Amino acid sequence: MDNRVRDRKLRDKIVSAEEAANLIHDGMVVGMSGFTRAGEAMAVPLALAERAKKEPFRITLMTGASLGNDLDKTLAEAHVLSRRMPFQVDPVLRSEINAGEVMFTDQHLSQTVELLRTRQIPPVQVAVIEAVAVLEHGGIVPTTSVGNSASFAILADKVIVEVNLHHPETLIGLHDVFIPAQRPSRTPIPVVAPESRVGLPYIPIPPEKIAAIVITDKQDSEAKVQPPDAETRAIAGHLMEFLKHEVKQGRLTNSLLPLQAGIGAIANAVMNGFLDSPFENLKMYSEVLQDSTFELFDAGKLAFASGSSITLSNAMYKKVFADLDRYKSRLILRPQEVSNHPEVVRRLGTIGINTALEFDIYGNINSTHVGGTHMMNGIGGSGDFARNGFLSVFVTKSLAKGGAISSVVPMVSHVDHTEHDVSVVVTDVGLADLRGLAPRERARQIIDHCVHPIYREKLNDYFERACHRGGHTPHVMEEAFSWHTNLKQYGSMMPEARAAAE
Amino acid sequence: MDNRVRDRKLRDKIVSAEEAANLIHDGMVVGMSGFTRAGEAMAVPLALAERAKKEPFRITLMTGASLGNDLDKTLAEAHVLSRRMPFQVDPVLRSEINAGEVMFTDQHLSQTVELLRTRQIPPVQVAVIEAVAVLEHGGIVPTTSVGNSASFAILADKVIVEVNLHHPETLIGLHDVFIPAQRPSRTPIPVVAPESRVGLPYIPIPPEKIAAIVITDKQDSEAKVQPPDAETRAIAGHLMEFLKHEVKQGRLTNSLLPLQAGIGAIANAVMNGFLDSPFENLKMYSEVLQDSTFELFDAGKLAFASGSSITLSNAMYKKVFADLDRYKSRLILRPQEVSNHPEVVRRLGTIGINTALEFDIYGNINSTHVGGTHMMNGIGGSGDFARNGFLSVFVTKSLAKGGAISSVVPMVSHVDHTEHDVSVVVTDVGLADLRGLAPRERARQIIDHCVHPIYREKLNDYFERACHRGGHTPHVMEEAFSWHTNLKQYGSMMPEARAAAE
């Protein structure tokens, strides 16, 4: 324990999770660690959920991004959450959000703490941060994610630290905590490469702000790594061909530019695609580092990775953390404000690869809303990278639900990324390079290269009738969502085909 | 002439506009100066249009933003334009764009030259730049706008300079030309305040790249400054009240943060609103400086203004340019890449005030497309500021066409700015502060405060029926555009009221 809570006086603050949770009251705004199911505090939120069963109360919960260990589920089931931001992935919480029971604020991941710092959203009263250790001077060393933890701790009135003995002390030194100054005296963020170290390896707070310390021994949730399938392999293949062409044209070197990849099966499969690619000496400047990052390290493809969290399968966790010193000199974990910062993203020129739920013939992207109304997860960091990076790529399978859904539609039912922010779209069918094109030209590329053949004729028909009506971005407005309403009413975006088949 | 073309050898390159225009051939990509109808080259484009009448040819034309002196009209009528980016405001060109005859690429204004520099769009072959003077070493001093002129000239194979004797030499020293380095050796842009001077007062190019010089004597187009009316005054009033409240809450000081305002009557009226406000020592970090900027200087309200162009009424032009030295120490004109750069915009924390065509109950903004299909002008720089600034405000009158159109609709027919990028919306009816709210809460604010009373009940009815169906962002998808289709079919978004009245 001496190494984990290094200030003797702070050891007096070690309490049970229940006692610590008692610092949190009805109506409070609470900021918790946790980003892409990594590094979340667990004991205190579980104690909150237990208490709420006897004594109902509700809080506003802010995190970095998603929480692991079913915490959002447990908290949602206990009806502890009145408001949640900036991201979530839990089915139970999602259903409460879609029922209008939990107010969900879906934010660009770089922006939450900026809004807090400028007091444009209600202040965090209590921060609950998972740590590897609390240093002599009160500095908190985060675990597998930095997320928004640093600013939550700095801005909160009180800080509860969960010291998690499960994570090795070798994590100390991995983090790089840089906090932009208040305006108007803010200066540039000095990150000029993924490997730039510009801050402190801990969260600097005065020790007296630490109100309670809880000792835990918990594992991060295992990342569900789905193996590549035929479609995701095809998506990766199209993207690798495109990038090779860019190198051939002299627009990129063989080391490309820093890579960012969203979370999930498709993004992970795409990153796997780099294993067999001719690219060398790659770097990542991303949010989340998944199994693929370490596979690329081991294959000698990746030179450096900067992220805000590490989310791994159990097997990969064991491998990496047993030998962390081997990777440590090639890894940095940063606050998500810095990993996703428009300043740094534009300067480095990231290649952003993010997942779409659906996209339309003009290149608008829906990342969040099923059927235009029901929240899936949230926009996450995709907007930070898509707007400001060098290249903005969106990937999705061309079909869903056995062909009942085409991911390429006449008009997306919700817009998260506009036509202005999308360079390239890829499905298993193919890739459309939209750079510099006008909307009608984009439609031609997308229909010819991305839509599944079973929907191509139908989409061509829509586009032709729309062009007949005219406009820079032609649409048949009264039919723009007909594919979505068909799906809802008949269970398929192409009910006529189903009817004909029956 | 000695002062205007200072290198004697370059004086040998002085030719007629027709001769210079002969450097431009069919199929070429041409980059011309001009931003918000200020500082455009005129003689060469007019010569191009004349030549095309006898000998048809077409080019891709890139500019900073809109061109004055009806140049887009003249070029469009002569069918010289096959492709146009990144912005325009001309009715004739617009109709060719909407007919699919001219391919228009509507871009964030900060991004065009970044795409050029990284060769993601076809390279500029000839640049045509209006200048006050060409310096000894070949440096070009722009006139009333910098726009994309610097990068066009640096990246082009050949440069044609139009030296415009109409503008006084006192303009020399006003500009600050900073060009970001190529990646991966790019470092921070050192702008830390609107008044930071970080570059050169001219465009640095080797004199041998100057292929022709044309001497002109032309005036910028007069800015059409519409006086504030009851609605725009009401919009300005609501915004001033909001900003006063922010100061009271301690979120802003009495000097606010650097102001950005879009072009046009509403934005100008809002800026006029600062004349009678309690705010002092204001600064602008904007794209275009209009009459209101100089009225604020004269009233002692404004301490500094950074922009990419100066667009004035004739009366204000005469006043300002007769006495430019009085204003010069408080003015900088920058490349639009820097005036709109996400890095600088986030660092300084701009208050962005831009105009919407329409917005919806969830705070999504349509800035560009009439009826979802027909391009008006383009997104301009609004996205650079809305995504990355401190506060993103969108303004519009609540009604258009004598009440046949409500600017607040169930769902916008085209999305330029998503719900994630909009802090505050304002109409003459009132202001809705959307910060930190979930979609259903935003709808309540917008319906209660922004929609015109004649449409309020109808919008409430839509929202209630949508909520009944559920979802994070409730909609009745098959009715989402019914207001727009009503308008098209019956000439009003509320045909039932019209029918009842008849």
Short mmCIF file of C-alpha atoms in Angstrom, two decimals, chain B residues 55-321:
data_model
loop_
_atom_site.label_atom_id
_atom_site.label_comp_id
_atom_site.label_asym_id
_atom_site.label_seq_id
_atom_site.Cartn_x
_atom_site.Cartn_y
_atom_site.Cartn_z
CA GLU B 55 -13.84 30.76 -78.52
CA PRO B 56 -15.70 28.62 -75.93
CA PHE B 57 -13.60 27.12 -73.13
CA ARG B 58 -14.18 26.16 -69.52
CA ILE B 59 -12.11 26.28 -66.35
CA THR B 60 -12.26 25.28 -62.71
CA LEU B 61 -12.37 28.49 -60.70
CA MET B 62 -11.32 28.67 -57.08
CA THR B 63 -11.45 31.87 -55.06
CA GLY B 64 -11.36 32.89 -51.44
CA ALA B 65 -15.12 33.30 -51.26
CA SER B 66 -17.58 35.42 -53.24
CA LEU B 67 -16.49 37.75 -56.05
CA GLY B 68 -17.72 41.29 -56.46
CA ASN B 69 -18.37 43.33 -59.58
CA ASP B 70 -20.74 40.66 -60.91
CA LEU B 71 -17.78 38.56 -62.02
CA ASP B 72 -19.43 35.24 -61.20
CA LYS B 73 -22.43 36.40 -63.21
CA THR B 74 -20.33 37.45 -66.17
CA LEU B 75 -18.27 34.25 -66.12
CA ALA B 76 -21.36 32.08 -65.68
CA GLU B 77 -23.18 33.80 -68.55
CA ALA B 78 -20.14 33.24 -70.77
CA HIS B 79 -20.17 29.56 -69.68
CA VAL B 80 -16.53 29.75 -68.63
CA LEU B 81 -17.08 27.87 -65.37
CA SER B 82 -17.18 24.09 -65.34
CA ARG B 83 -16.37 23.84 -61.65
CA ARG B 84 -16.44 26.41 -58.86
CA MET B 85 -15.28 26.34 -55.24
CA PRO B 86 -15.52 27.09 -52.33
CA PHE B 87 -18.31 29.73 -52.16
CA GLN B 88 -20.42 32.03 -54.32
CA VAL B 89 -23.40 34.35 -53.96
CA ASP B 90 -24.41 35.11 -57.53
CA PRO B 91 -27.97 34.42 -58.78
CA VAL B 92 -26.93 33.50 -62.33
CA LEU B 93 -24.15 31.17 -61.22
CA ARG B 94 -26.50 29.75 -58.59
CA SER B 95 -29.07 28.84 -61.22
CA GLU B 96 -26.37 27.06 -63.28
CA ILE B 97 -25.26 25.21 -60.14
CA ASN B 98 -28.83 24.16 -59.37
CA ALA B 99 -29.35 23.04 -62.96
CA GLY B 100 -26.31 20.77 -62.62
CA GLU B 101 -24.39 22.73 -65.27
CA VAL B 102 -21.64 24.00 -62.97
CA MET B 103 -20.19 21.56 -60.46
CA PHE B 104 -20.01 23.50 -57.20
CA THR B 105 -17.92 22.26 -54.30
CA ASP B 106 -19.18 23.91 -51.17
CA GLN B 107 -16.32 23.85 -48.64
CA HIS B 108 -15.41 25.04 -45.17
CA LEU B 109 -13.42 28.18 -45.99
CA SER B 110 -10.42 27.11 -43.91
CA GLN B 111 -9.97 23.92 -45.88
CA THR B 112 -9.59 24.70 -49.59
CA VAL B 113 -5.88 25.51 -49.55
CA GLU B 114 -5.13 22.63 -47.18
CA LEU B 115 -6.67 20.30 -49.76
CA LEU B 116 -4.60 22.00 -52.46
CA ARG B 117 -1.38 21.86 -50.48
CA THR B 118 -1.84 18.14 -49.88
CA ARG B 119 -2.85 17.66 -53.52
CA GLN B 120 -6.20 16.16 -52.61
CA ILE B 121 -7.88 18.35 -55.22
CA PRO B 122 -6.42 19.23 -58.65
CA PRO B 123 -3.59 21.78 -58.47
CA VAL B 124 -3.96 25.46 -59.31
CA GLN B 125 -2.15 26.13 -62.56
CA VAL B 126 -2.59 29.86 -62.82
CA ALA B 127 -3.24 32.30 -59.97
CA VAL B 128 -4.74 35.73 -60.64
CA ILE B 129 -4.18 38.03 -57.69
CA GLU B 130 -5.17 41.64 -57.18
CA ALA B 131 -2.40 43.66 -55.55
CA VAL B 132 -1.68 47.11 -54.21
CA ALA B 133 1.95 46.65 -55.19
CA VAL B 134 4.60 44.14 -56.21
CA LEU B 135 7.65 44.62 -53.98
CA GLU B 136 11.33 44.55 -54.98
CA HIS B 137 11.79 40.83 -54.33
CA GLY B 138 8.53 39.83 -56.02
CA GLY B 139 6.41 39.92 -52.86
CA ILE B 140 2.75 40.63 -53.65
CA VAL B 141 0.80 42.97 -51.39
CA PRO B 142 -2.91 42.07 -51.60
CA THR B 143 -5.65 44.68 -51.55
CA THR B 144 -8.83 44.49 -49.47
CA SER B 145 -8.80 40.73 -48.97
CA VAL B 146 -6.21 38.03 -48.44
CA GLY B 147 -8.56 35.05 -48.74
CA ASN B 148 -6.78 32.15 -50.44
CA SER B 149 -4.55 34.44 -52.52
CA ALA B 150 -1.29 33.62 -50.77
CA SER B 151 -1.51 29.85 -51.16
CA PHE B 152 -2.89 30.15 -54.70
CA ALA B 153 0.13 32.23 -55.68
CA ILE B 154 2.60 30.00 -53.84
CA LEU B 155 1.19 26.78 -55.26
CA ALA B 156 0.43 27.90 -58.84
CA ASP B 157 2.81 27.41 -61.75
CA LYS B 158 2.21 30.94 -62.99
CA VAL B 159 0.94 34.08 -61.33
CA ILE B 160 -0.86 36.98 -62.97
CA VAL B 161 -0.92 40.11 -60.83
CA GLU B 162 -3.51 42.83 -61.27
CA VAL B 163 -2.03 45.95 -59.72
CA ASN B 164 -5.02 48.07 -58.78
CA LEU B 165 -4.15 51.74 -58.54
CA HIS B 166 -7.50 52.59 -57.00
CA HIS B 167 -6.47 51.28 -53.57
CA PRO B 168 -4.02 53.48 -51.65
CA GLU B 169 -0.47 52.38 -50.93
CA THR B 170 -1.21 52.84 -47.26
CA LEU B 171 -2.68 49.33 -47.41
CA ILE B 172 0.92 48.08 -47.37
CA GLY B 173 1.63 46.71 -43.90
CA LEU B 174 -1.96 45.76 -43.14
CA HIS B 175 -1.70 42.11 -44.14
CA ASP B 176 -0.17 39.25 -42.17
CA VAL B 177 0.59 36.26 -44.38
CA PHE B 178 1.36 33.08 -42.46
CA ILE B 179 1.46 29.71 -44.23
CA PRO B 180 1.50 26.47 -42.20
CA ALA B 181 4.45 24.20 -42.96
CA GLN B 182 4.10 20.86 -44.69
CA ARG B 183 3.47 17.88 -42.45
CA PRO B 184 5.04 16.14 -40.61
CA SER B 185 7.15 19.15 -39.62
CA ARG B 186 4.23 21.45 -38.97
CA THR B 187 4.42 23.46 -35.76
CA PRO B 188 1.80 25.51 -33.93
CA ILE B 189 0.33 28.62 -35.57
CA PRO B 190 1.63 31.26 -33.18
CA VAL B 191 -1.52 33.42 -33.16
CA VAL B 192 -2.49 33.80 -29.48
CA ALA B 193 -4.66 36.93 -29.76
CA PRO B 194 -6.51 38.76 -32.55
CA GLU B 195 -3.62 41.25 -32.66
CA SER B 196 -0.83 38.65 -33.06
CA ARG B 197 1.32 39.37 -36.11
CA VAL B 198 3.00 36.15 -37.10
CA GLY B 199 3.80 36.35 -40.82
CA LEU B 200 4.88 38.65 -43.63
CA PRO B 201 3.04 41.77 -44.87
CA TYR B 202 3.12 40.36 -48.42
CA ILE B 203 2.80 37.08 -50.33
CA PRO B 204 6.30 35.72 -50.78
CA ILE B 205 6.87 34.26 -54.24
CA PRO B 206 9.94 34.22 -56.48
CA PRO B 207 9.62 37.10 -59.01
CA GLU B 208 10.20 34.72 -61.92
CA LYS B 209 6.84 33.07 -61.20
CA ILE B 210 5.06 36.30 -62.08
CA ALA B 211 4.07 35.69 -65.67
CA ALA B 212 2.14 38.88 -66.31
CA ILE B 213 1.16 42.11 -64.61
CA VAL B 214 -1.99 44.02 -65.53
CA ILE B 215 -2.57 47.57 -64.30
CA THR B 216 -6.14 48.37 -63.29
CA ASP B 217 -8.04 51.07 -61.52
CA LYS B 218 -11.21 49.61 -60.14
CA GLN B 219 -13.35 49.94 -57.10
CA ASP B 220 -14.52 47.05 -54.92
CA SER B 221 -18.23 46.40 -55.20
CA GLU B 222 -20.17 48.39 -52.72
CA ALA B 223 -21.37 46.33 -49.79
CA LYS B 224 -25.13 46.37 -49.67
CA VAL B 225 -25.66 47.31 -46.08
CA GLN B 226 -29.32 46.98 -45.23
CA PRO B 227 -30.32 49.10 -42.25
CA PRO B 228 -31.58 47.17 -39.21
CA ASP B 229 -35.32 46.57 -39.21
CA ALA B 230 -37.67 45.66 -36.36
CA GLU B 231 -36.82 41.94 -36.60
CA THR B 232 -33.05 42.24 -36.87
CA ARG B 233 -33.10 44.78 -34.05
CA ALA B 234 -35.07 42.31 -31.94
CA ILE B 235 -32.56 39.54 -32.73
CA ALA B 236 -29.67 41.80 -31.70
CA GLY B 237 -31.54 42.75 -28.53
CA HIS B 238 -32.08 39.13 -27.48
CA LEU B 239 -28.43 38.33 -28.05
CA MET B 240 -27.23 41.37 -26.09
CA GLU B 241 -29.46 40.36 -23.17
CA PHE B 242 -28.03 36.85 -23.30
CA LEU B 243 -24.43 38.09 -23.35
CA LYS B 244 -25.13 40.47 -20.46
CA HIS B 245 -26.47 37.51 -18.54
CA GLU B 246 -23.31 35.53 -19.32
CA VAL B 247 -21.20 38.37 -17.95
CA LYS B 248 -23.37 38.53 -14.84
CA GLN B 249 -22.88 34.80 -14.34
CA GLY B 250 -19.12 35.26 -14.57
CA ARG B 251 -18.77 33.15 -17.70
CA LEU B 252 -17.57 36.10 -19.75
CA THR B 253 -15.91 39.39 -18.89
CA ASN B 254 -17.28 42.70 -20.06
CA SER B 255 -14.93 42.45 -23.04
CA LEU B 256 -16.47 39.09 -23.98
CA LEU B 257 -14.27 36.91 -26.20
CA PRO B 258 -13.24 37.57 -29.83
CA LEU B 259 -16.30 38.07 -32.02
CA GLN B 260 -16.91 36.46 -35.40
CA ALA B 261 -19.88 37.51 -37.47
CA GLY B 262 -21.05 36.13 -40.79
CA ILE B 263 -21.83 38.39 -43.70
CA GLY B 264 -25.22 39.89 -44.42
CA ALA B 265 -27.96 42.05 -43.04
CA ILE B 266 -28.74 40.11 -39.86
CA ALA B 267 -25.13 39.67 -38.80
CA ASN B 268 -24.45 43.35 -39.51
CA ALA B 269 -27.49 44.36 -37.47
CA VAL B 270 -26.33 42.17 -34.60
CA MET B 271 -22.90 43.79 -34.69
CA ASN B 272 -24.64 47.15 -34.64
CA GLY B 273 -26.30 45.98 -31.45
CA PHE B 274 -22.93 46.19 -29.71
CA LEU B 275 -22.92 49.98 -30.26
CA ASP B 276 -25.50 50.53 -27.52
CA SER B 277 -24.32 47.66 -25.35
CA PRO B 278 -22.42 47.91 -22.07
CA PHE B 279 -19.55 45.82 -23.49
CA GLU B 280 -16.16 47.51 -23.83
CA ASN B 281 -12.76 46.84 -25.32
CA LEU B 282 -14.19 44.24 -27.72
CA LYS B 283 -12.09 42.40 -30.26
CA MET B 284 -13.03 40.66 -33.50
CA TYR B 285 -11.44 37.51 -34.88
CA SER B 286 -13.56 37.13 -37.94
CA GLU B 287 -13.58 36.56 -41.68
CA VAL B 288 -15.08 39.71 -43.04
CA LEU B 289 -14.99 43.20 -41.58
CA GLN B 290 -18.08 45.18 -42.57
CA ASP B 291 -19.28 48.72 -41.91
CA SER B 292 -20.23 47.73 -38.38
CA THR B 293 -16.58 47.01 -37.52
CA PHE B 294 -15.61 50.58 -38.26
CA GLU B 295 -18.68 51.99 -36.54
CA LEU B 296 -17.61 50.06 -33.45
CA PHE B 297 -14.07 51.46 -33.78
CA ASP B 298 -15.43 54.98 -34.07
CA ALA B 299 -17.71 54.47 -31.09
CA GLY B 300 -14.73 53.39 -28.99
CA LYS B 301 -16.23 49.93 -28.45
CA LEU B 302 -13.77 47.89 -30.48
CA ALA B 303 -10.08 47.55 -29.61
CA PHE B 304 -8.91 45.33 -32.46
CA ALA B 305 -10.22 43.52 -35.54
CA SER B 306 -8.63 40.62 -37.39
CA GLY B 307 -10.26 39.41 -40.60
CA SER B 308 -9.59 38.14 -44.07
CA SER B 309 -11.31 40.97 -45.94
CA ILE B 310 -12.81 44.44 -45.64
CA THR B 311 -16.16 44.91 -47.39
CA LEU B 312 -17.67 48.36 -47.05
CA SER B 313 -20.35 50.67 -48.33
CA ASN B 314 -19.00 53.43 -50.60
CA ALA B 315 -19.43 56.02 -47.89
CA MET B 316 -17.56 53.94 -45.33
CA TYR B 317 -14.86 53.01 -47.86
CA LYS B 318 -14.16 56.67 -48.49
CA LYS B 319 -14.06 57.46 -44.82
CA VAL B 320 -11.82 54.56 -43.84
CA PHE B 321 -9.39 54.68 -46.74
#
